Short mmCIF file of C-alpha atoms in Angstrom, two decimals:
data_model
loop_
_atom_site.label_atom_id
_atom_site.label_comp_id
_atom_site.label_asym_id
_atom_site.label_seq_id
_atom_site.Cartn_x
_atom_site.Cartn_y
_atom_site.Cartn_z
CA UNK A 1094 171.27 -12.50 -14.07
CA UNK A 1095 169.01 -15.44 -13.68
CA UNK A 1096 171.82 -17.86 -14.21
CA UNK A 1097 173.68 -15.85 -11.69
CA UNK A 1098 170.43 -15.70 -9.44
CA UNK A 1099 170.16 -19.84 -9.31
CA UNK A 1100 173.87 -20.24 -8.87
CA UNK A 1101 173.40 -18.28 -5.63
CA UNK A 1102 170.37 -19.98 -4.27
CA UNK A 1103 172.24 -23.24 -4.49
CA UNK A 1104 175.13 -21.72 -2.91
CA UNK A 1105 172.92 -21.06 0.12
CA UNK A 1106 171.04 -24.38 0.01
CA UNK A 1107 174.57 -25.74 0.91
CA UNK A 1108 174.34 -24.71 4.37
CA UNK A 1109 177.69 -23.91 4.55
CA UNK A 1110 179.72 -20.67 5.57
CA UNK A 1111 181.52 -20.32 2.55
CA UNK A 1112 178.27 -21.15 0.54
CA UNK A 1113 176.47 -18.55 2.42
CA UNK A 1114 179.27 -15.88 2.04
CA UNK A 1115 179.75 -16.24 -1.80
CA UNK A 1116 176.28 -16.46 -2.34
CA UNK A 1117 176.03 -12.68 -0.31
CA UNK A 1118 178.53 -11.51 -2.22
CA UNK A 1119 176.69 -12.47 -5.84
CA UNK A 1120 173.48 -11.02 -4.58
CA UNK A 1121 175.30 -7.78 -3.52
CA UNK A 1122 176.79 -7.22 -6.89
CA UNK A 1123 173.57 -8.13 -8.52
CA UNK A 1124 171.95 -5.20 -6.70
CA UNK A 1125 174.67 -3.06 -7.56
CA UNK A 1126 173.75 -3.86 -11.32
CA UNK A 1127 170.37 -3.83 -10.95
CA UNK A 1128 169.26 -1.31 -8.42
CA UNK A 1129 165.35 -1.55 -8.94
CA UNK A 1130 165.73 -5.34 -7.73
CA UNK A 1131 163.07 -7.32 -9.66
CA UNK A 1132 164.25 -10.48 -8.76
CA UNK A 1133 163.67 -9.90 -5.35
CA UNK A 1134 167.01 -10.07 -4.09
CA UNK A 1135 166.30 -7.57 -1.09
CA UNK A 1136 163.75 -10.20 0.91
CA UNK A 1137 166.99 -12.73 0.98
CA UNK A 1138 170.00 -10.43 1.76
CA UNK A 1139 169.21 -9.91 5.33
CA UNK A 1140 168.69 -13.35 6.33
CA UNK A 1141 172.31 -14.25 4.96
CA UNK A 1142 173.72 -11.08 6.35
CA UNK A 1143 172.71 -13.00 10.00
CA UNK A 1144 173.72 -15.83 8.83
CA UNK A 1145 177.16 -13.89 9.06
CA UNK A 1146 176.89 -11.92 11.73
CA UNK A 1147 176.89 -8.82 9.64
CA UNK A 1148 174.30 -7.49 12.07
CA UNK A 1149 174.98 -3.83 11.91
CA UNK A 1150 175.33 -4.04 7.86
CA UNK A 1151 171.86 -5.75 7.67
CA UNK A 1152 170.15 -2.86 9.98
CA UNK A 1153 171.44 -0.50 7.69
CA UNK A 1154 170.16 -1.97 4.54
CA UNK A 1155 166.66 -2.97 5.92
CA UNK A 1156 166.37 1.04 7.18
CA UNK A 1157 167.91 2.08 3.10
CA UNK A 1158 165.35 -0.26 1.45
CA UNK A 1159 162.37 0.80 3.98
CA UNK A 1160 162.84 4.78 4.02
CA UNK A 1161 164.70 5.46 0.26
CA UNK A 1162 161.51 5.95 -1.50
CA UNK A 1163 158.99 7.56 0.64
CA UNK A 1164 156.97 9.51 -2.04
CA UNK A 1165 157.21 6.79 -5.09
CA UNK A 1166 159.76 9.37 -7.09
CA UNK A 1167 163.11 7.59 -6.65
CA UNK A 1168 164.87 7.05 -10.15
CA UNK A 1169 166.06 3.40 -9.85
CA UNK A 1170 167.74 3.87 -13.39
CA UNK A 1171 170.10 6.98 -11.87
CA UNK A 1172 173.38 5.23 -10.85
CA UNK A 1173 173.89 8.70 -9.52
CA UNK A 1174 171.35 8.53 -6.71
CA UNK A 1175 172.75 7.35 -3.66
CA UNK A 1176 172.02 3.78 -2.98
CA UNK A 1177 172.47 1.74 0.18
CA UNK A 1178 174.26 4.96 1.79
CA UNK A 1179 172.94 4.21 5.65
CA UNK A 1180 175.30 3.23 7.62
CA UNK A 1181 175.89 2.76 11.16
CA UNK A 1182 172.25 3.40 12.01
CA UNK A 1183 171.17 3.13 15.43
CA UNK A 1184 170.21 -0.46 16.15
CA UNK A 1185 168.25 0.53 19.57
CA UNK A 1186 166.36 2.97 17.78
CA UNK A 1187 162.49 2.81 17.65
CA UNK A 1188 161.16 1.26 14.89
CA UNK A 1189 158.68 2.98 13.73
CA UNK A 1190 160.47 3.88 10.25
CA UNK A 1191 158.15 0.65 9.09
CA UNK A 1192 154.95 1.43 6.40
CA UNK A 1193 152.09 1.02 8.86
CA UNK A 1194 149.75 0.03 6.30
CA UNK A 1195 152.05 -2.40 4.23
CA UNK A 1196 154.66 -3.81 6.35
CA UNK A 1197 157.49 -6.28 4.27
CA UNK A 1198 157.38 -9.30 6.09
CA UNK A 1199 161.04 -10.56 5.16
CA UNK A 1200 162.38 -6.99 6.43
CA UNK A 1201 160.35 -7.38 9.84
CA UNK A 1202 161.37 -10.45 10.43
CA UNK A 1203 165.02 -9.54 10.09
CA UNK A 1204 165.29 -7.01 12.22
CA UNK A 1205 162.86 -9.22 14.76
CA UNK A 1206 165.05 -12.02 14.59
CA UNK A 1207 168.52 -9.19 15.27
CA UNK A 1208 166.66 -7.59 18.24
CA UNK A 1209 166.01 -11.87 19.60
CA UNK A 1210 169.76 -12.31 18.74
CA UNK A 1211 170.78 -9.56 21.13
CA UNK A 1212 168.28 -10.75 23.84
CA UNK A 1213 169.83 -13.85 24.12
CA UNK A 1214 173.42 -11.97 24.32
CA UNK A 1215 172.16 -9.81 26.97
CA UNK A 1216 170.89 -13.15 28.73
CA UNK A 1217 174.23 -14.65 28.14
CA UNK A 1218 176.02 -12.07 29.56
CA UNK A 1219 173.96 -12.15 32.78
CA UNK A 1220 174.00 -15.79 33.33
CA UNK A 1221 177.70 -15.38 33.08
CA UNK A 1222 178.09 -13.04 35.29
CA UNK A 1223 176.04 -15.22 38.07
CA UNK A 1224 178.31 -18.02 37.52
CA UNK A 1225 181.40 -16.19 37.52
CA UNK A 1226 180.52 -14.27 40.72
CA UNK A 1227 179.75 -17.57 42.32
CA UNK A 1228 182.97 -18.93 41.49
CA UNK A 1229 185.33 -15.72 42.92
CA UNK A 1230 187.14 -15.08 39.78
CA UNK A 1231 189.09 -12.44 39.29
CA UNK A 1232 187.33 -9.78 37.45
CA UNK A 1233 190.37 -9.50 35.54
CA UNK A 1234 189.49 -13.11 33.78
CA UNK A 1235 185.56 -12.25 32.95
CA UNK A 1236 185.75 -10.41 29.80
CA UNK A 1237 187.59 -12.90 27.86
CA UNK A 1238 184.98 -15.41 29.46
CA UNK A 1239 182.13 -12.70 28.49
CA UNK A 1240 183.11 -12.63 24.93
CA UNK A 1241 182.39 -16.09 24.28
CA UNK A 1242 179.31 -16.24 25.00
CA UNK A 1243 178.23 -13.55 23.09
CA UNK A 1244 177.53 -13.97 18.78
CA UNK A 1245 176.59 -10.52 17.39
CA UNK A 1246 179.38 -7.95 17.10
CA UNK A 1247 176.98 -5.11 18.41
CA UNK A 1248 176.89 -7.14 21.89
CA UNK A 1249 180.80 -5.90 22.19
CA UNK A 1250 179.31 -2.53 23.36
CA UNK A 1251 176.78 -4.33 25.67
CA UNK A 1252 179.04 -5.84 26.88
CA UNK A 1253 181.38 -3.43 28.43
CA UNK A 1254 177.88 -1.78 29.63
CA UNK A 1255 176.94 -2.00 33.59
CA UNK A 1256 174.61 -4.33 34.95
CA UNK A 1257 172.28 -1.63 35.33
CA UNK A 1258 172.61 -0.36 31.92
CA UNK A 1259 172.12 -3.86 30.58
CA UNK A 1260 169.20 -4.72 32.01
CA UNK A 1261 167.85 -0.77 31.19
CA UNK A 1262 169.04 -2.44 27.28
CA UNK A 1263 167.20 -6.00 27.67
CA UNK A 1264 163.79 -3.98 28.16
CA UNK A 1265 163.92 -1.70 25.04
CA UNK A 1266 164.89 -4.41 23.22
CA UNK A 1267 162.07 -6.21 24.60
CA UNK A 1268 159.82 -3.94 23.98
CA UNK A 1269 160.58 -3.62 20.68
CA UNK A 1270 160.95 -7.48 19.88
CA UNK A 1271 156.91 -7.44 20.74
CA UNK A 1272 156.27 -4.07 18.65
CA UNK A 1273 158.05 -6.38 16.09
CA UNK A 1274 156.18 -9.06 16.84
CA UNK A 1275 153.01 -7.20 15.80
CA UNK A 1276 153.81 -5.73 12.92
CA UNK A 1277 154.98 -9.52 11.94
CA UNK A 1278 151.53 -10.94 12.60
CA UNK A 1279 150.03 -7.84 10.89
CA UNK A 1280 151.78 -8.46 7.60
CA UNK A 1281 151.28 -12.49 7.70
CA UNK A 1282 149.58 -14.13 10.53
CA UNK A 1283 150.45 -17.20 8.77
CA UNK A 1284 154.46 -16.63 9.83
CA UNK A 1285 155.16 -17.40 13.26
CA UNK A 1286 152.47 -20.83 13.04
CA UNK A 1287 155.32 -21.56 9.94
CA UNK A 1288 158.59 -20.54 12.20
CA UNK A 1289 157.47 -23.65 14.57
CA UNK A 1290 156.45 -25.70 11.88
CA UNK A 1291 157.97 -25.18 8.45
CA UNK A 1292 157.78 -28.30 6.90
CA UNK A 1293 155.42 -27.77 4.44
CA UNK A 1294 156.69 -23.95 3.68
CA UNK A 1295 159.99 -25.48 3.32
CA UNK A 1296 159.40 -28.53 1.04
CA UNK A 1297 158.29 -26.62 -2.40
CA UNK A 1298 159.07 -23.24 -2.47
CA UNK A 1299 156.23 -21.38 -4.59
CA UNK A 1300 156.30 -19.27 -7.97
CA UNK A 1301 154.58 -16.62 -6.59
CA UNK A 1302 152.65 -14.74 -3.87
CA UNK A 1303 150.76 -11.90 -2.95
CA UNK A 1304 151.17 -10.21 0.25
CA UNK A 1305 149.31 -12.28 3.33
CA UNK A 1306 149.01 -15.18 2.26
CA UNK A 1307 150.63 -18.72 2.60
CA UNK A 1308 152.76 -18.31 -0.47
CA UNK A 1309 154.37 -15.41 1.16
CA UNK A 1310 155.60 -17.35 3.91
CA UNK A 1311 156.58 -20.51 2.31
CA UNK A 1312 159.05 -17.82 -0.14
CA UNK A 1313 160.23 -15.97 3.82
CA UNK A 1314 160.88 -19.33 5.30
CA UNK A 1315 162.91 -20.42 2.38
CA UNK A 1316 165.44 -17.35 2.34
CA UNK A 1317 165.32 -17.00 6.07
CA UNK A 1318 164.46 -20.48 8.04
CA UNK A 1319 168.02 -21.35 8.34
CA UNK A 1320 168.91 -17.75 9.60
CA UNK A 1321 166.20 -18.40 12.55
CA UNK A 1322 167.57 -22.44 13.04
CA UNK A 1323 171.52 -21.30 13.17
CA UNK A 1324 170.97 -18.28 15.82
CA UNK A 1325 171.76 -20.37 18.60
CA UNK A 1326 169.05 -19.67 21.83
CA UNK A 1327 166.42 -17.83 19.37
CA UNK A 1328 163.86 -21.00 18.88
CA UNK A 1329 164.36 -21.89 22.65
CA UNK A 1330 163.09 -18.68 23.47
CA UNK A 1331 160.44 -18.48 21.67
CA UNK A 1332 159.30 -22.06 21.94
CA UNK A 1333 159.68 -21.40 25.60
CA UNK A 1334 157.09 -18.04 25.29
CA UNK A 1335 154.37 -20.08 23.48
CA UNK A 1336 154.87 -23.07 26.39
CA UNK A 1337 154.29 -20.00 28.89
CA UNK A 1338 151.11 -18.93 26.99
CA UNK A 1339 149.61 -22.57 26.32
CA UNK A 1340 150.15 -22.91 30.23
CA UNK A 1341 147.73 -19.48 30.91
CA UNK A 1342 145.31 -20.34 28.34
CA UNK A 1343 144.52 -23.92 29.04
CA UNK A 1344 141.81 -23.15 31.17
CA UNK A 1345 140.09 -21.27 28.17
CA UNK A 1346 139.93 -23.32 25.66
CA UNK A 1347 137.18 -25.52 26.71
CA UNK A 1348 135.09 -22.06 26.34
CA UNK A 1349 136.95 -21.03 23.30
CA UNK A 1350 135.82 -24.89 21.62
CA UNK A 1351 132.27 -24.33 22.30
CA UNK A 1352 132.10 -20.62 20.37
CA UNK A 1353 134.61 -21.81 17.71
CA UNK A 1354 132.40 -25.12 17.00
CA UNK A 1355 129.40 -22.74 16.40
CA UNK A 1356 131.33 -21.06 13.99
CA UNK A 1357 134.10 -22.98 12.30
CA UNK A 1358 132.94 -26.97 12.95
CA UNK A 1359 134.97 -29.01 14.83
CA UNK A 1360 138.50 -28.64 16.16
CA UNK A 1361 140.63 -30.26 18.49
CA UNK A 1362 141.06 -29.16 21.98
CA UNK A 1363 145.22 -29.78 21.41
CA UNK A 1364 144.78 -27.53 18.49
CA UNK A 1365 143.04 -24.71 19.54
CA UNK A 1366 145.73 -24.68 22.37
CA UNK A 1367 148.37 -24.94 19.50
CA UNK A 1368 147.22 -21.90 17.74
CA UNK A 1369 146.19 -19.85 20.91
CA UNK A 1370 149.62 -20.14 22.40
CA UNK A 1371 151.69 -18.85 18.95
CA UNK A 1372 148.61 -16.06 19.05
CA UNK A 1373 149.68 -14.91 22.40
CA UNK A 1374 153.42 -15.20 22.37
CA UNK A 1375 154.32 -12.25 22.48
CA UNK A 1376 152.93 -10.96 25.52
CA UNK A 1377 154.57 -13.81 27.24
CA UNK A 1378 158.42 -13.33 25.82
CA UNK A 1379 159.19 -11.48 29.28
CA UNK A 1380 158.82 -14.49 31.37
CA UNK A 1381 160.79 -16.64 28.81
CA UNK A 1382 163.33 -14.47 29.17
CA UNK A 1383 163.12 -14.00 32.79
CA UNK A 1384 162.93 -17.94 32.65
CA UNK A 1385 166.20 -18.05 30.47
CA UNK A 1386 168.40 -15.73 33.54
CA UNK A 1387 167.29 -18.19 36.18
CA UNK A 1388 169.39 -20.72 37.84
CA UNK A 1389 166.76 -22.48 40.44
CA UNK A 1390 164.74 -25.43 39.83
CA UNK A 1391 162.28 -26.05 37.11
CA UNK A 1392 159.34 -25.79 39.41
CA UNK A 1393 160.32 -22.44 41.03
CA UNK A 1394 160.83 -20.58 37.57
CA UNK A 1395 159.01 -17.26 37.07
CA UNK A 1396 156.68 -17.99 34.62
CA UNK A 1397 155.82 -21.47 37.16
CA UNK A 1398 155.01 -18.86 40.17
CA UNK A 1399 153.23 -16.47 37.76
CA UNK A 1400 150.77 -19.14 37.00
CA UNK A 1401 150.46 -20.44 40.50
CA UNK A 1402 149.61 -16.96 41.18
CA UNK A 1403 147.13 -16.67 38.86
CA UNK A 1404 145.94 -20.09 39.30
CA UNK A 1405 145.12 -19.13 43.22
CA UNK A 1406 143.72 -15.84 42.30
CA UNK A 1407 141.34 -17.58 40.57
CA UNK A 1408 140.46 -20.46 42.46
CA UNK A 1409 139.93 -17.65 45.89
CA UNK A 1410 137.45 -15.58 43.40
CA UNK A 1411 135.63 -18.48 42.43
CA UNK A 1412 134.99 -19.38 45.88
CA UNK A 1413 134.33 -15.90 47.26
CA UNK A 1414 131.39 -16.00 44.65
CA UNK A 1415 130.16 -19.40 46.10
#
């Protein structure tokens, strides 16, 4: 098994589709064999189940391995006992099947990363529809057009859905691409300051970890950087979110330096910013997406006239005091 085990890390370290495929299918029969999984084979699955755009398949198995054993008394040595039976779970569905109290970072980030990956399909299939309306063409000639721009197989259902009902769609997934985001930061706040800058997590992978800490990450990034990298429009967003928030907080951190230096010793201004605006991403994914479904200028984007807003707001309060 560990011979088998290496062979299939090196298949994925080829970054290739067939590497990533016959790797899968090792790691699936390896489970099969071993059902308790003490190699650790479930943290790496789901990534390369992206990686293939076996979204539905990698919902399923995230929900099996997070709800199978909910009272400690499953009997991994039963090949009897069903195992990996979910299947065609509902990807919209809330998501609070998670453990609360000990959340497992590689099976958060998954399904984070699957809900992202339908954002920016929904957000594809709206910018496409502004352009093709512009252009008169024959409704007759959109759906091919629509089905290009769209990765996951689960966006073939959005996409036949109404304008109406798609945008209804974009906000629950929203909504539950910040729950998400939470629980993420709950179970390693060390993982999304890692997602922008993996370097070091990616350059020697550790022996070991316990849960929280760095070593955790640098193991996630390993099975599931590329996963993140290949999903075209994912990083954009994001990096676009933590822009938005390092925009808003700028005027804070000069406050935030003085309270921090009585506490921690010097820092930089450019890093507080740096770790402020990954801290608050989140609550600024709306306006990246509303950002990423606009076809004006630069200058008149929503998140630019949400901070002019505020910007004005403040500067008029500041004066009514004087």
């Amino acid at each position: 098994m560990r011979a088998r085990f290496d062979l299939a890390d090196h298949l994925c370290l080829l970054g290739t589709f067939d590497g990533v495929q016959e790797a899968f299918e090792h790691m699936q029969d390896m489970q099969r064999l071993n059902r308790s999984d003490n190699m650790g084979l479930r943290d790496m699955v789901p990534a390369l189940m992206l990686r293939l755009d076996l979204d539905q398949e990698c919902y399923d198995f995230i929900k099996w391995w997070t709800t199978c054993d909910p009272n400690g008394d499953y009997d991994w040595g039963d090949m009897t006992l069903p195992h990996l039976d979910i299947h065609g779970a509902d990807v919209l569905e809330d998501v609070g099947f998670f453990d609360e109290k000990y959340p497992a970072l590689c099976h958060v980030a998954a399904i984070l990363l699957l809900k992202l990956k339908l954002l920016v399909d929904i957000r594809n299939l709206k910018m496409t529809r502004k352009i093709l309306a512009l252009r008169h063409l024959p409704h007759d000639l959109w759906r091919p057009i629509e089905l290009s721009v769209i990765r996951s197989p689960l966006s073939l259902k959005l996409q036949k859905e109404s304008p109406e009902s798609l945008l209804k769609t974009e906000k629950k997934l929203l909504g539950q691409a910040r729950q998400l985001g939470a629980i993420v930061v709950k179970a390693n706040n060390n993982f999304m300051h890692c997602l922008f800058d993996p370097d070091d997590a990616l350059r020697e992978p550790p022996n070991g970890y316990s849960p929280g800490s760095w070593e955790e990450v640098a193991l996630a990034m390993r099975g599931s950087y590329a996963a993140w990298w290949e999903m075209e429009g994912v990083l954009d967003l994001l990096n676009d979110a933590r822009a938005c928030a390092a925009r808003d907080s700028e005027d804070e951190i000069e406050d935030m330096m003085e309270s921090e230096a009585k506490r921690l010793g010097s820092r930089t201004a450019e890093e507080m910013l740096s770790d402020v605006s990954v801290n608050r991403i989140w609550g600024y994914l709306d306006w990246a997406l509303q950002n990423a479904s606009y076809l004006g200028p630069w200058s008149e984007r929503p998140s630019e006239q949400h901070t002019r807003k505020l910007r004005e707001a403040w500067a008029q309060a500041m004066a009514e005091d004087e």
